XYZ file of C-alpha atoms in Angstrom:
761
model
C 127.065 89.056 157.097
C 127.917 91.348 154.714
C 125.110 92.805 152.215
C 126.055 93.689 148.616
C 124.327 96.220 146.628
C 121.686 94.734 144.167
C 123.299 93.565 140.802
C 122.988 95.541 137.972
C 119.763 94.282 136.089
C 118.320 95.373 133.084
C 115.869 98.584 133.361
C 112.972 96.899 132.389
C 113.614 93.845 134.920
C 114.366 96.370 137.680
C 110.773 98.145 137.510
C 109.669 94.154 138.096
C 112.048 93.765 140.942
C 110.832 96.730 142.831
C 107.250 97.708 141.807
C 105.649 95.086 144.491
C 107.735 96.024 147.572
C 107.004 99.663 146.564
C 103.167 99.444 147.204
C 102.083 100.094 150.956
C 100.421 97.646 152.315
C 96.870 99.316 152.955
C 96.700 99.601 148.976
C 98.567 96.738 148.232
C 97.313 94.982 144.834
C 96.663 91.302 145.592
C 96.103 88.760 142.541
C 93.901 86.584 143.700
C 95.145 83.975 141.096
C 98.491 84.090 141.767
C 97.873 83.665 145.477
C 95.697 80.624 145.497
C 97.900 77.936 146.967
C 97.312 75.642 143.833
C 98.288 77.863 141.455
C 101.500 78.945 143.295
C 102.827 75.285 143.410
C 101.714 74.530 139.821
C 103.686 78.093 138.585
C 106.559 77.201 141.134
C 106.826 73.475 139.755
C 106.412 74.785 136.151
C 108.906 77.708 137.020
C 111.582 75.178 138.359
C 111.155 72.578 135.912
C 113.833 74.105 133.429
C 115.024 76.963 131.689
C 112.486 75.733 128.397
C 109.573 77.034 130.484
C 111.443 80.039 131.557
C 112.201 81.080 128.540
C 109.055 80.729 126.756
C 106.925 82.426 129.533
C 109.289 84.558 131.002
C 107.171 87.565 131.313
C 104.211 85.593 133.080
C 106.435 84.007 135.688
C 108.767 86.822 136.422
C 106.197 89.115 138.585
C 104.955 85.933 140.141
C 107.730 84.902 142.436
C 108.707 88.522 142.731
C 105.551 89.393 144.529
C 105.842 86.470 146.497
C 109.039 87.075 147.575
C 108.269 90.915 148.193
C 105.561 89.735 150.345
C 107.984 87.792 152.925
C 109.564 89.163 155.685
C 112.012 87.429 158.101
C 112.376 89.370 161.127
C 113.767 88.934 164.746
C 112.816 90.344 168.071
C 115.873 91.145 170.477
C 116.156 93.091 173.424
C 117.621 93.612 176.574
C 116.161 90.840 179.576
C 112.573 91.985 180.394
C 112.148 94.737 178.228
C 108.925 92.902 176.859
C 110.227 91.042 174.015
C 108.341 87.709 174.445
C 104.980 89.711 175.297
C 105.401 91.767 172.140
C 105.511 88.461 170.143
C 102.512 86.802 171.857
C 100.624 90.066 170.976
C 101.903 89.790 167.309
C 100.796 86.240 167.068
C 97.390 87.075 168.660
C 96.875 89.796 166.203
C 98.076 87.801 163.154
C 95.592 85.052 163.935
C 98.078 82.407 164.817
C 96.730 81.970 168.423
C 93.458 82.846 169.654
C 94.391 83.923 173.419
C 97.076 85.490 174.844
C 98.972 84.133 178.150
C 101.405 86.417 179.833
C 105.108 85.453 180.371
C 104.763 85.230 184.158
C 101.088 84.398 183.964
C 98.596 83.323 186.380
C 96.980 80.825 184.340
C 100.096 78.584 184.512
C 100.169 78.214 180.800
C 103.084 80.684 179.872
C 103.744 82.592 176.705
C 103.504 80.634 173.397
C 106.955 81.311 172.449
C 108.785 79.978 175.777
C 107.750 76.323 175.034
C 110.594 74.611 177.281
C 109.378 74.173 181.286
C 112.768 75.796 182.539
C 111.758 79.285 180.692
C 108.227 79.368 181.719
C 109.492 78.977 185.218
C 112.412 81.444 185.014
C 110.374 83.891 182.906
C 113.288 84.217 180.454
C 113.563 82.935 177.025
C 116.438 80.820 176.142
C 116.063 78.805 172.558
C 115.094 81.157 169.665
C 111.840 79.665 168.336
C 110.993 80.206 164.605
C 107.230 81.246 164.396
C 105.304 82.029 161.136
C 102.446 84.206 160.573
C 100.482 86.205 158.199
C 99.408 90.206 158.243
C 97.969 91.858 155.507
C 98.806 89.282 152.740
C 102.375 89.479 153.827
C 104.438 86.218 155.314
C 106.213 87.187 158.431
C 108.768 84.659 160.058
C 109.591 85.882 163.437
C 112.832 84.351 165.379
C 112.300 84.842 169.152
C 116.093 85.573 170.314
C 117.210 85.199 174.089
C 118.364 88.331 175.731
C 120.715 87.037 178.019
C 124.426 87.623 177.790
C 125.337 84.167 178.195
C 123.192 82.866 175.318
C 124.434 85.232 172.860
C 125.385 82.522 170.428
C 121.746 82.000 169.903
C 121.310 85.370 169.121
C 124.105 85.549 166.738
C 122.724 82.624 165.023
C 119.238 84.005 164.652
C 120.789 87.405 163.153
C 122.909 85.319 160.865
C 119.226 84.204 159.585
C 117.532 87.195 159.609
C 116.597 90.226 157.102
C 115.656 92.752 159.430
C 114.973 93.106 163.447
C 112.642 94.626 165.668
C 115.159 96.101 168.715
C 112.696 96.518 171.653
C 113.696 99.374 174.412
C 112.040 99.755 177.788
C 110.709 103.053 178.070
C 111.677 103.339 181.934
C 114.951 101.511 181.726
C 115.964 102.929 178.323
C 118.871 101.637 176.549
C 120.460 99.163 178.996
C 123.832 97.174 178.677
C 122.540 93.922 176.843
C 120.562 96.446 174.329
C 124.214 97.659 173.526
C 125.570 94.271 172.814
C 122.653 93.354 170.703
C 122.955 96.191 168.919
C 126.722 95.826 168.137
C 125.588 91.791 167.045
C 123.129 93.743 164.480
C 125.702 95.641 163.170
C 128.306 93.029 162.905
C 125.709 91.035 160.629
C 124.238 94.548 159.035
C 120.846 93.830 159.860
C 118.509 96.621 159.104
C 116.247 97.113 162.189
C 113.072 99.347 163.539
C 113.208 100.347 167.310
C 110.351 99.766 169.353
C 109.836 101.607 172.831
C 107.611 99.243 175.089
C 105.917 99.830 178.146
C 104.630 103.269 177.650
C 101.861 102.492 180.288
C 104.605 102.098 183.356
C 105.312 104.772 185.756
C 107.833 106.887 184.621
C 107.848 106.232 181.015
C 109.477 108.624 179.016
C 110.135 107.599 175.320
C 111.782 111.063 174.313
C 114.795 110.139 176.761
C 114.807 106.763 175.225
C 115.082 108.228 171.921
C 117.807 110.690 172.747
C 119.781 107.436 174.699
C 119.541 105.449 171.489
C 120.999 108.268 169.568
C 124.093 108.649 171.918
C 124.709 105.218 173.210
C 123.943 103.364 170.241
C 124.812 106.187 168.041
C 121.948 105.433 165.938
C 120.310 107.736 163.310
C 116.687 107.769 164.254
C 113.571 109.465 164.838
C 110.060 108.882 165.974
C 107.391 107.710 163.891
C 104.703 108.068 166.240
C 103.859 110.362 169.376
C 101.902 108.791 172.088
C 98.795 110.366 173.509
C 99.419 110.764 177.203
C 101.751 108.437 179.049
C 101.852 106.163 182.019
C 98.052 105.761 183.382
C 96.638 107.853 180.753
C 98.411 106.177 177.532
C 95.599 106.259 175.189
C 96.601 105.765 172.058
C 99.364 107.069 169.351
C 99.403 109.760 166.469
C 101.122 108.195 163.208
C 103.363 110.783 161.887
C 103.589 109.738 158.329
C 99.585 109.459 157.750
C 98.922 112.099 160.318
C 96.201 110.115 162.044
C 95.240 109.450 165.553
C 95.114 105.779 166.661
C 93.084 104.665 169.265
C 93.121 100.785 170.083
C 89.362 99.463 171.504
C 88.070 95.858 172.230
C 89.061 93.187 175.027
C 92.450 92.996 173.237
C 93.101 96.090 171.518
C 92.224 94.384 168.303
C 89.704 97.182 166.939
C 91.628 100.049 165.862
C 89.512 103.525 165.555
C 91.493 106.206 163.357
C 90.645 109.628 164.129
C 91.753 113.338 163.653
C 94.608 114.401 165.738
C 93.075 115.870 168.786
C 93.661 119.861 168.777
C 96.058 120.339 171.838
C 98.865 118.044 170.301
C 98.711 119.569 166.794
C 101.978 121.657 167.618
C 103.814 119.180 169.148
C 103.037 116.841 166.327
C 104.064 119.260 163.605
C 107.303 119.808 165.469
C 107.814 115.890 165.557
C 106.790 115.325 162.052
C 109.398 118.072 160.902
C 112.345 116.653 163.020
C 111.583 113.087 161.091
C 111.972 114.587 157.856
C 114.809 116.604 158.581
C 116.403 113.087 160.068
C 115.260 111.120 156.688
C 116.363 113.840 154.219
C 119.844 113.697 155.886
C 120.349 110.333 154.272
C 117.766 110.313 151.382
C 118.822 112.544 148.520
C 115.453 112.568 147.227
C 113.464 113.725 149.999
C 116.303 116.003 150.955
C 115.119 117.829 147.031
C 111.656 117.805 148.300
C 112.690 119.241 151.785
C 115.093 122.233 150.917
C 112.634 123.297 148.474
C 110.091 123.692 151.139
C 107.356 121.687 149.441
C 105.204 119.844 151.501
C 105.811 116.087 151.778
C 103.494 113.768 151.005
C 102.758 110.615 153.135
C 103.875 108.144 150.192
C 107.406 110.385 149.574
C 107.944 110.141 152.996
C 107.297 106.428 153.680
C 109.470 105.625 150.555
C 112.072 107.492 151.627
C 112.118 106.146 155.123
C 111.956 102.493 153.768
C 114.831 103.503 151.355
C 117.229 104.446 154.389
C 116.261 101.736 156.480
C 116.829 99.291 154.377
C 120.527 100.984 153.481
C 120.663 100.910 157.114
C 121.195 104.531 157.422
C 117.851 105.203 159.596
C 116.326 103.390 162.290
C 112.547 104.161 162.716
C 111.252 104.557 165.978
C 107.921 103.038 167.047
C 106.021 103.155 170.182
C 103.264 101.397 172.275
C 102.620 99.364 175.052
C 102.512 95.209 174.280
C 101.015 94.325 177.634
C 98.134 96.912 177.271
C 97.667 95.788 173.611
C 98.581 99.131 172.531
C 100.748 100.122 169.251
C 101.455 96.452 168.054
C 99.588 96.837 164.986
C 101.217 99.759 163.446
C 104.495 98.258 164.699
C 103.708 95.196 162.199
C 102.554 97.501 159.428
C 105.988 99.231 160.127
C 107.315 95.852 159.670
C 106.031 95.448 156.474
C 106.665 98.972 154.726
C 110.338 99.356 155.907
C 112.386 96.125 156.337
C 113.429 94.392 153.448
C 112.023 91.297 151.778
C 114.682 88.614 151.075
C 115.436 90.051 147.588
C 116.517 93.442 148.497
C 119.437 91.991 150.849
C 122.169 90.111 149.552
C 124.045 87.503 151.474
C 127.272 86.055 150.166
C 128.414 82.336 150.095
C 131.781 81.198 150.198
C 132.811 78.689 147.411
C 134.659 75.772 148.825
C 136.023 74.335 145.566
C 137.717 77.584 144.686
C 139.599 78.067 148.121
C 136.325 79.845 150.097
C 136.083 82.465 147.357
C 133.118 84.940 147.892
C 130.073 84.328 145.963
C 127.184 86.501 146.037
C 123.830 85.094 146.224
C 120.839 85.707 143.857
C 118.386 84.953 146.593
C 115.838 83.756 144.162
C 114.098 80.263 143.790
C 115.767 79.445 140.293
C 119.153 79.353 141.519
C 120.930 76.008 143.181
C 119.522 75.051 146.446
C 121.575 77.044 149.050
C 120.276 76.202 152.669
C 121.709 77.111 156.284
C 120.991 74.990 159.268
C 120.756 77.390 161.753
C 119.266 75.624 164.952
C 119.050 71.915 166.061
C 116.563 70.892 168.501
C 115.561 67.411 170.078
C 112.003 66.815 168.738
C 109.762 64.066 169.844
C 110.471 62.451 166.424
C 114.046 62.906 166.446
C 116.286 65.795 165.642
C 114.710 68.628 164.101
C 116.825 70.970 162.039
C 115.504 74.599 161.386
C 116.775 75.639 157.538
C 116.908 79.368 156.372
C 116.773 78.695 152.601
C 118.765 81.522 150.699
C 118.527 80.279 147.396
C 116.763 77.701 145.151
C 113.673 75.381 146.382
C 113.382 72.573 148.633
C 110.923 69.632 148.153
C 110.176 66.601 150.540
C 111.925 63.599 149.270
C 114.811 65.649 147.711
C 118.504 64.313 148.073
C 120.588 67.421 149.594
C 123.944 67.479 150.197
C 125.875 68.286 153.558
C 128.771 70.418 152.081
C 130.297 70.640 155.937
C 130.358 66.640 156.223
C 130.226 65.500 152.598
C 126.782 63.135 153.085
C 123.888 62.983 151.156
C 120.452 62.704 153.034
C 117.052 62.503 151.999
C 114.121 65.063 153.373
C 111.579 62.556 154.954
C 109.344 65.461 156.213
C 109.571 69.319 155.817
C 107.529 71.599 158.027
C 106.869 75.038 158.905
C 107.145 75.732 162.463
C 104.935 77.424 165.179
C 107.198 77.731 168.427
C 106.673 73.624 169.212
C 103.747 72.758 166.742
C 104.267 72.269 162.992
C 102.589 72.102 159.816
C 103.795 69.906 157.051
C 104.372 71.578 153.234
C 105.634 69.881 150.293
C 108.161 72.621 149.367
C 109.642 75.623 150.149
C 111.555 78.246 148.580
C 114.220 80.871 148.960
C 113.614 83.396 151.670
C 111.378 80.723 153.616
C 112.760 79.199 157.312
C 111.233 75.788 157.479
C 112.292 72.604 159.569
C 113.064 69.295 158.359
C 113.373 66.085 160.170
C 115.430 63.017 160.037
C 118.521 64.814 158.598
C 121.748 64.451 160.900
C 123.778 67.459 160.871
C 125.406 70.005 163.296
C 124.284 73.462 163.573
C 125.868 75.920 161.271
C 126.094 73.209 158.267
C 125.046 74.453 154.906
C 123.114 72.255 152.550
C 122.830 72.295 148.711
C 121.429 70.290 145.856
C 124.822 69.168 145.141
C 125.346 71.195 142.063
C 127.352 73.605 143.876
C 130.107 73.587 146.837
C 128.807 76.641 148.553
C 129.327 76.917 152.485
C 127.204 80.023 154.133
C 130.367 82.109 156.454
C 131.208 80.315 159.276
C 129.803 82.015 162.337
C 132.141 83.131 164.752
C 131.822 80.526 167.658
C 133.367 82.220 170.849
C 135.461 80.210 173.099
C 134.268 78.896 176.556
C 135.368 80.497 179.326
C 134.180 78.572 182.217
C 134.379 74.914 183.406
C 132.874 72.688 185.924
C 133.105 68.881 186.794
C 129.951 66.973 186.470
C 128.846 63.677 187.512
C 125.378 61.767 187.669
C 124.370 61.264 191.425
C 123.544 57.541 190.581
C 125.888 55.141 188.581
C 122.890 53.705 186.594
C 121.854 57.173 184.999
C 124.880 57.203 183.020
C 123.622 56.472 179.637
C 121.264 59.091 179.846
C 123.829 61.605 181.175
C 125.958 61.075 178.296
C 122.733 61.039 175.759
C 122.353 64.504 177.244
C 125.554 65.904 176.936
C 125.867 64.491 173.431
C 122.610 66.219 172.274
C 123.656 69.772 173.753
C 126.871 69.698 172.231
C 125.464 69.098 169.056
C 122.809 72.002 169.538
C 125.171 74.384 170.800
C 128.537 75.167 169.861
C 129.617 77.025 172.804
C 128.923 74.108 175.029
C 131.909 71.746 175.207
C 132.275 68.320 177.143
C 135.781 66.842 178.031
C 137.096 64.183 180.154
C 139.747 64.909 182.731
C 142.143 62.155 182.312
C 143.709 63.295 185.766
C 140.459 63.303 187.979
C 138.479 60.803 185.704
C 135.773 63.770 185.867
C 133.566 65.062 183.165
C 134.347 68.638 182.440
C 131.603 70.822 181.031
C 132.540 74.229 179.675
C 130.395 77.167 178.269
C 130.176 81.016 178.111
C 129.544 81.742 181.572
C 127.991 80.487 185.166
C 124.344 80.815 183.945
C 124.919 79.050 180.502
C 126.397 76.045 182.429
C 123.654 76.116 185.632
C 120.689 76.030 182.778
C 122.611 73.119 181.140
C 122.845 71.162 184.397
C 119.058 72.127 185.068
C 118.296 70.838 181.574
C 119.656 67.432 182.372
C 117.824 67.302 185.651
C 114.391 68.164 183.806
C 114.673 66.629 180.296
C 116.717 63.475 181.127
C 115.632 63.131 184.632
C 119.497 62.517 185.881
C 120.495 64.330 188.890
C 123.979 65.488 188.874
C 126.621 66.901 191.326
C 128.526 70.070 190.151
C 131.900 69.958 191.456
C 133.717 73.482 192.163
C 135.219 75.054 189.105
C 138.806 74.170 188.855
C 142.143 74.823 187.070
C 144.955 72.554 185.738
C 148.453 73.130 187.121
C 151.515 71.850 186.130
C 155.148 71.197 187.539
C 158.619 71.664 186.184
C 162.181 71.781 187.355
C 164.188 74.640 186.865
C 168.145 73.293 187.292
C 169.940 70.101 187.078
C 170.065 67.726 189.578
C 171.801 64.288 190.094
C 170.568 60.973 191.123
C 172.168 57.796 192.084
C 169.812 55.175 193.421
C 170.064 51.368 194.544
C 166.773 49.433 194.833
C 167.883 46.037 196.856
C 165.321 43.960 198.252
C 166.314 40.611 199.896
C 163.366 37.876 200.617
C 163.372 34.281 200.197
C 163.925 33.488 196.578
C 164.510 35.820 193.908
C 164.906 39.172 195.219
C 165.135 42.842 193.659
C 167.821 44.502 193.165
C 168.654 47.855 190.358
C 170.735 50.428 190.572
C 170.424 53.687 188.519
C 172.876 56.888 188.052
C 172.153 59.834 186.188
C 170.732 63.464 186.281
C 167.534 65.296 185.292
C 167.574 68.761 183.757
C 164.764 70.917 182.242
C 164.461 70.979 178.542
C 165.710 73.960 176.726
C 162.917 76.300 175.993
C 160.599 76.208 173.329
C 160.957 72.580 172.955
C 157.869 70.938 171.249
C 158.114 67.555 173.634
C 157.363 67.496 177.210
C 159.203 64.560 178.369
C 162.667 62.967 177.093
C 164.549 60.097 178.327
C 168.262 59.774 176.712
C 170.311 56.810 177.775
C 173.811 57.380 177.821
C 175.191 54.073 178.973
C 178.486 53.138 177.562
C 178.819 49.054 177.804
C 176.600 46.586 179.563
C 176.444 48.119 183.116
C 172.613 47.482 182.381
C 171.257 44.712 180.244
C 169.456 46.825 177.234
C 166.280 44.777 177.820
C 165.790 46.625 181.159
C 165.788 50.279 179.824
C 162.333 50.493 178.538
C 161.598 49.637 182.204
C 163.553 52.432 183.582
C 162.047 54.867 181.098
C 158.514 53.777 182.354
C 159.539 54.101 185.647
C 160.320 57.625 185.266
C 157.271 58.599 183.044
C 154.871 57.395 185.722
C 157.016 59.077 188.393
C 156.735 62.061 186.558
C 152.947 62.090 186.045
C 152.639 63.611 189.678
C 155.377 65.543 190.740
C 155.788 65.700 194.569
C 154.760 69.409 194.669
C 150.662 69.410 194.543
C 150.734 66.356 192.351
C 150.118 67.405 189.045
C 152.305 66.414 185.875
C 155.914 67.392 185.132
C 156.455 68.965 182.173
C 159.586 69.725 180.104
C 161.851 67.404 181.818
C 164.697 65.643 180.533
C 166.120 62.635 182.122
C 169.671 61.070 181.250
C 170.635 57.701 182.515
C 174.736 57.804 183.002
C 175.449 54.295 184.812
C 173.851 51.758 186.752
C 174.371 48.029 188.001
C 172.600 44.942 187.504
C 172.542 41.589 189.357
C 172.706 38.467 187.382
C 169.993 36.916 189.602
C 167.904 39.321 191.272
C 167.419 42.059 188.451
C 163.990 42.198 186.864
C 161.936 45.047 184.939
C 160.021 45.631 188.364
C 163.522 46.222 190.045
C 164.341 48.686 187.747
C 161.053 50.307 187.466
C 160.810 50.916 191.150
C 164.513 52.078 191.249
C 163.773 54.694 188.704
C 160.581 56.072 190.633
C 162.370 56.188 193.856
C 165.513 58.015 192.045
C 162.944 60.715 190.374
C 161.524 61.477 193.971
C 164.778 61.289 195.466
C 166.496 64.314 193.107
C 163.181 66.206 192.551
C 163.310 68.496 195.250
C 167.174 69.312 194.583
C 166.135 70.125 190.827
C 163.960 73.314 192.496
C 160.946 72.396 191.150
C 157.959 75.292 190.666
C 154.367 75.231 189.966
C 153.014 76.533 186.531
C 149.507 77.762 186.163
C 147.408 78.711 183.085
C 147.689 81.887 182.014
C 144.635 83.533 179.873
C 144.494 86.486 177.238
C 141.950 88.499 178.409
C 140.390 90.984 175.795
C 137.713 93.376 177.253
C 135.474 95.860 176.097
C 134.096 98.322 178.450
C 132.714 101.939 178.294
C 135.852 104.587 178.792
C 133.941 105.724 182.032
C 134.760 102.230 183.895
C 138.191 101.946 182.504
C 139.953 102.883 185.789
C 137.883 100.906 187.642
C 138.328 97.488 185.522
C 141.949 98.141 185.124
C 142.459 98.377 188.804
C 140.630 95.282 189.347
C 142.780 93.214 186.987
C 146.021 94.174 188.919
C 144.294 93.217 191.681
C 143.619 89.744 189.726
C 147.790 89.854 189.425
C 147.334 90.236 185.626
C 149.618 92.252 183.214
C 147.987 94.549 181.198
C 149.629 94.834 177.667
C 147.643 97.136 175.454
C 144.529 99.545 175.603
C 142.824 100.971 172.492
C 139.884 103.037 172.166
C 137.044 101.982 170.014
C 134.438 104.536 169.765
C 133.030 105.108 173.049
C 134.656 102.000 174.404
C 138.230 101.015 175.717
C 139.634 97.599 174.318
C 141.768 96.263 177.207
C 144.184 93.397 176.519
C 145.874 91.579 179.654
C 147.357 88.503 180.602
C 145.962 86.891 183.928
C 145.993 83.835 185.585
C 142.848 81.493 185.210
C 142.828 80.567 188.538
C 142.068 84.282 189.687
C 139.414 84.645 186.627
C 136.656 82.424 188.490
C 133.542 84.604 188.897
C 134.586 87.092 186.832
C 131.914 87.643 184.665
C 129.458 88.487 187.651
C 132.553 90.961 188.962
C 132.638 92.606 185.396
C 128.765 92.898 185.129
C 128.574 94.788 188.498
C 131.763 97.162 187.859
C 130.299 98.218 184.482
C 126.547 98.162 185.262
C 126.471 95.205 182.847
C 127.768 97.082 179.666
C 131.424 95.414 179.711
C 131.897 92.258 177.847
C 134.665 89.993 177.812
C 136.591 87.055 176.032
C 139.616 85.004 177.301
C 141.652 82.228 175.655
C 144.467 80.075 176.860
C 147.770 81.493 176.248
C 150.343 79.528 178.086
C 151.402 77.942 180.929
C 154.032 80.225 183.427
C 155.479 79.859 186.824
C 153.693 81.232 189.674
C 154.995 83.574 192.222
C 156.734 82.285 195.472
C 153.744 82.818 197.893
C 151.128 81.600 195.592
C 153.206 78.126 195.193
C 153.628 77.705 199.088
C 150.054 78.200 199.603
C 149.332 75.856 196.812
C 151.503 73.457 198.384
C 150.248 73.640 201.881
C 146.604 73.202 200.861
C 147.708 70.051 198.709
C 149.368 68.443 201.987
C 146.656 69.226 204.039
C 144.393 67.465 201.600
C 146.606 64.480 201.212
C 146.439 62.515 204.329
C 142.363 62.833 203.885
C 142.721 60.848 200.633
């Protein structure tokens, strides 16, 4: 999601744009009149009721929604698995007054964290769905999108990032920058999301925030500096020192809700001065205004520093690092202040849409409530009342009862209910404006669809959906639960674009494919949980094909004499492979001159050959790239029938098939790997072991990008072994390239296994 520089505005207007956001939350001016909901609604109605009102009262109205927009933050919290992300969200909700008691993720009270609302998540203690939650902190509205931290759910992370204006990257002070942090950070960079870092778990044994900070600089290539210094670590972790305001903060009360500010302890003054200088140096490298002050050796005031950090963070040149321990309720409130002070509001980041009427031309969206409505459905959930669709509004105003147009499907729908979500509870609202995240009921759509009010044909960028890499055969255990089973699969397909369902024509099984073994396991588990359908899961399998490599003649007479009409049919001709690159897989030519076989029997012969080619005699898979030529034959005036010729064709094919030197074809995948350079040798060796051919190797920063062609049959369980080879830092994508012949030893092995299983069937 590219962000563009803000469009140039007249100077007077520009001051209005920025003035509210400059005020720091501690001394923000609250206009009591503009914050009462009724006044706000009236103003909004008045405001969007047309340009007349707009022209007449421009001076009064402009600041009103500028102020409301600058008090809005859409943030995501994403991190490596188990670095305490959901716990942090839980604390944030507690301090902002959204929940009244705190539950741990793997809590003994059996309630589980608020954000993990699916049973499966509470049981495994991992977050799968990104629930969107809304809360207020110091008169600011904050929408938090909780994202999963597991590689197999990256589509959820990408969808959430597409919707955010800023993010918090949580790092564990013991584990440091782990593999998943690198993946998540790479995604944030791709969608150009400004971010803060939060070093969590300072209360654990072996906590070392400075080590983590250096790792973030070297591994993630963050330009970052600490905003705080911890007072004591591990058991003795007491509080934090704010380097901007130069105050010591202690957290008292049963769950850290009372913040006590004191002067900096004398024994820490030297360290604090050094760290503050480090912070100012780091920021002045990327901010010219602060650099001037710094180079003139003038003292830097806290407001100057704060504004400089905000400018640098919004421009994605700097990553402020906060610290604390969510579990011990320390350091969460300063982090929230940091979100308000340093992360951008919706008008400060610019998103663009693609204009469908002008051949996907890029259009920059103003991000204000007066434009035409543009909203993106970024998440679907099956709620108790039907499908719940999460929308992020990029421009315009959405009201209950409005008609909106789904650009992707061209349908026009009415919004029956508009709600604001809090994990899985909801509150009804009448309308919402740009920058907000809401959910609507009863709107049928797929995730990634764009809605407008019909005046424009914009779609938000198509999110890149990776191809599924793993397939499993599933079938319900009992016959009568088929309905629920297909309902479940349909729903998951709509919710998750990386989950595909197909029917295997050869075996009649339902095949599900997804982003990895864990991904598919979770879905099978969810079918069991939510739809009470027990499903058996087959072994992942590969679709082979067979083909012939040389020409072979056939001449076969099918003769059967019984009482009454017998069967008689004779076919002569040859089979040969089709030339390379031909589009058809099967060709039948009738080259008979004269009436050796009456023409009404020819279709029956073709049908016979097609049927025979459906399963080759090597391993019973379809035969492709085959040309059958009929040159001669014989018929009997009484005994010839369609059935006789069809059978003659089938037997003729089997008779000459082995003479045509058949081979087995297997699907070969184009695999693209991205691994840190230090693991390049191990990974390349492993690909060779899997009979892969490496076709390319590039450097990309600290990573090696390897392209290889590997047979799919040797790729099972690869994601797991790649993770173990690269300490979880490698990622790979694979897509189908072609079917190519297998080597002789593999062919013999496959044929023998097929022969071994055949009698059993």
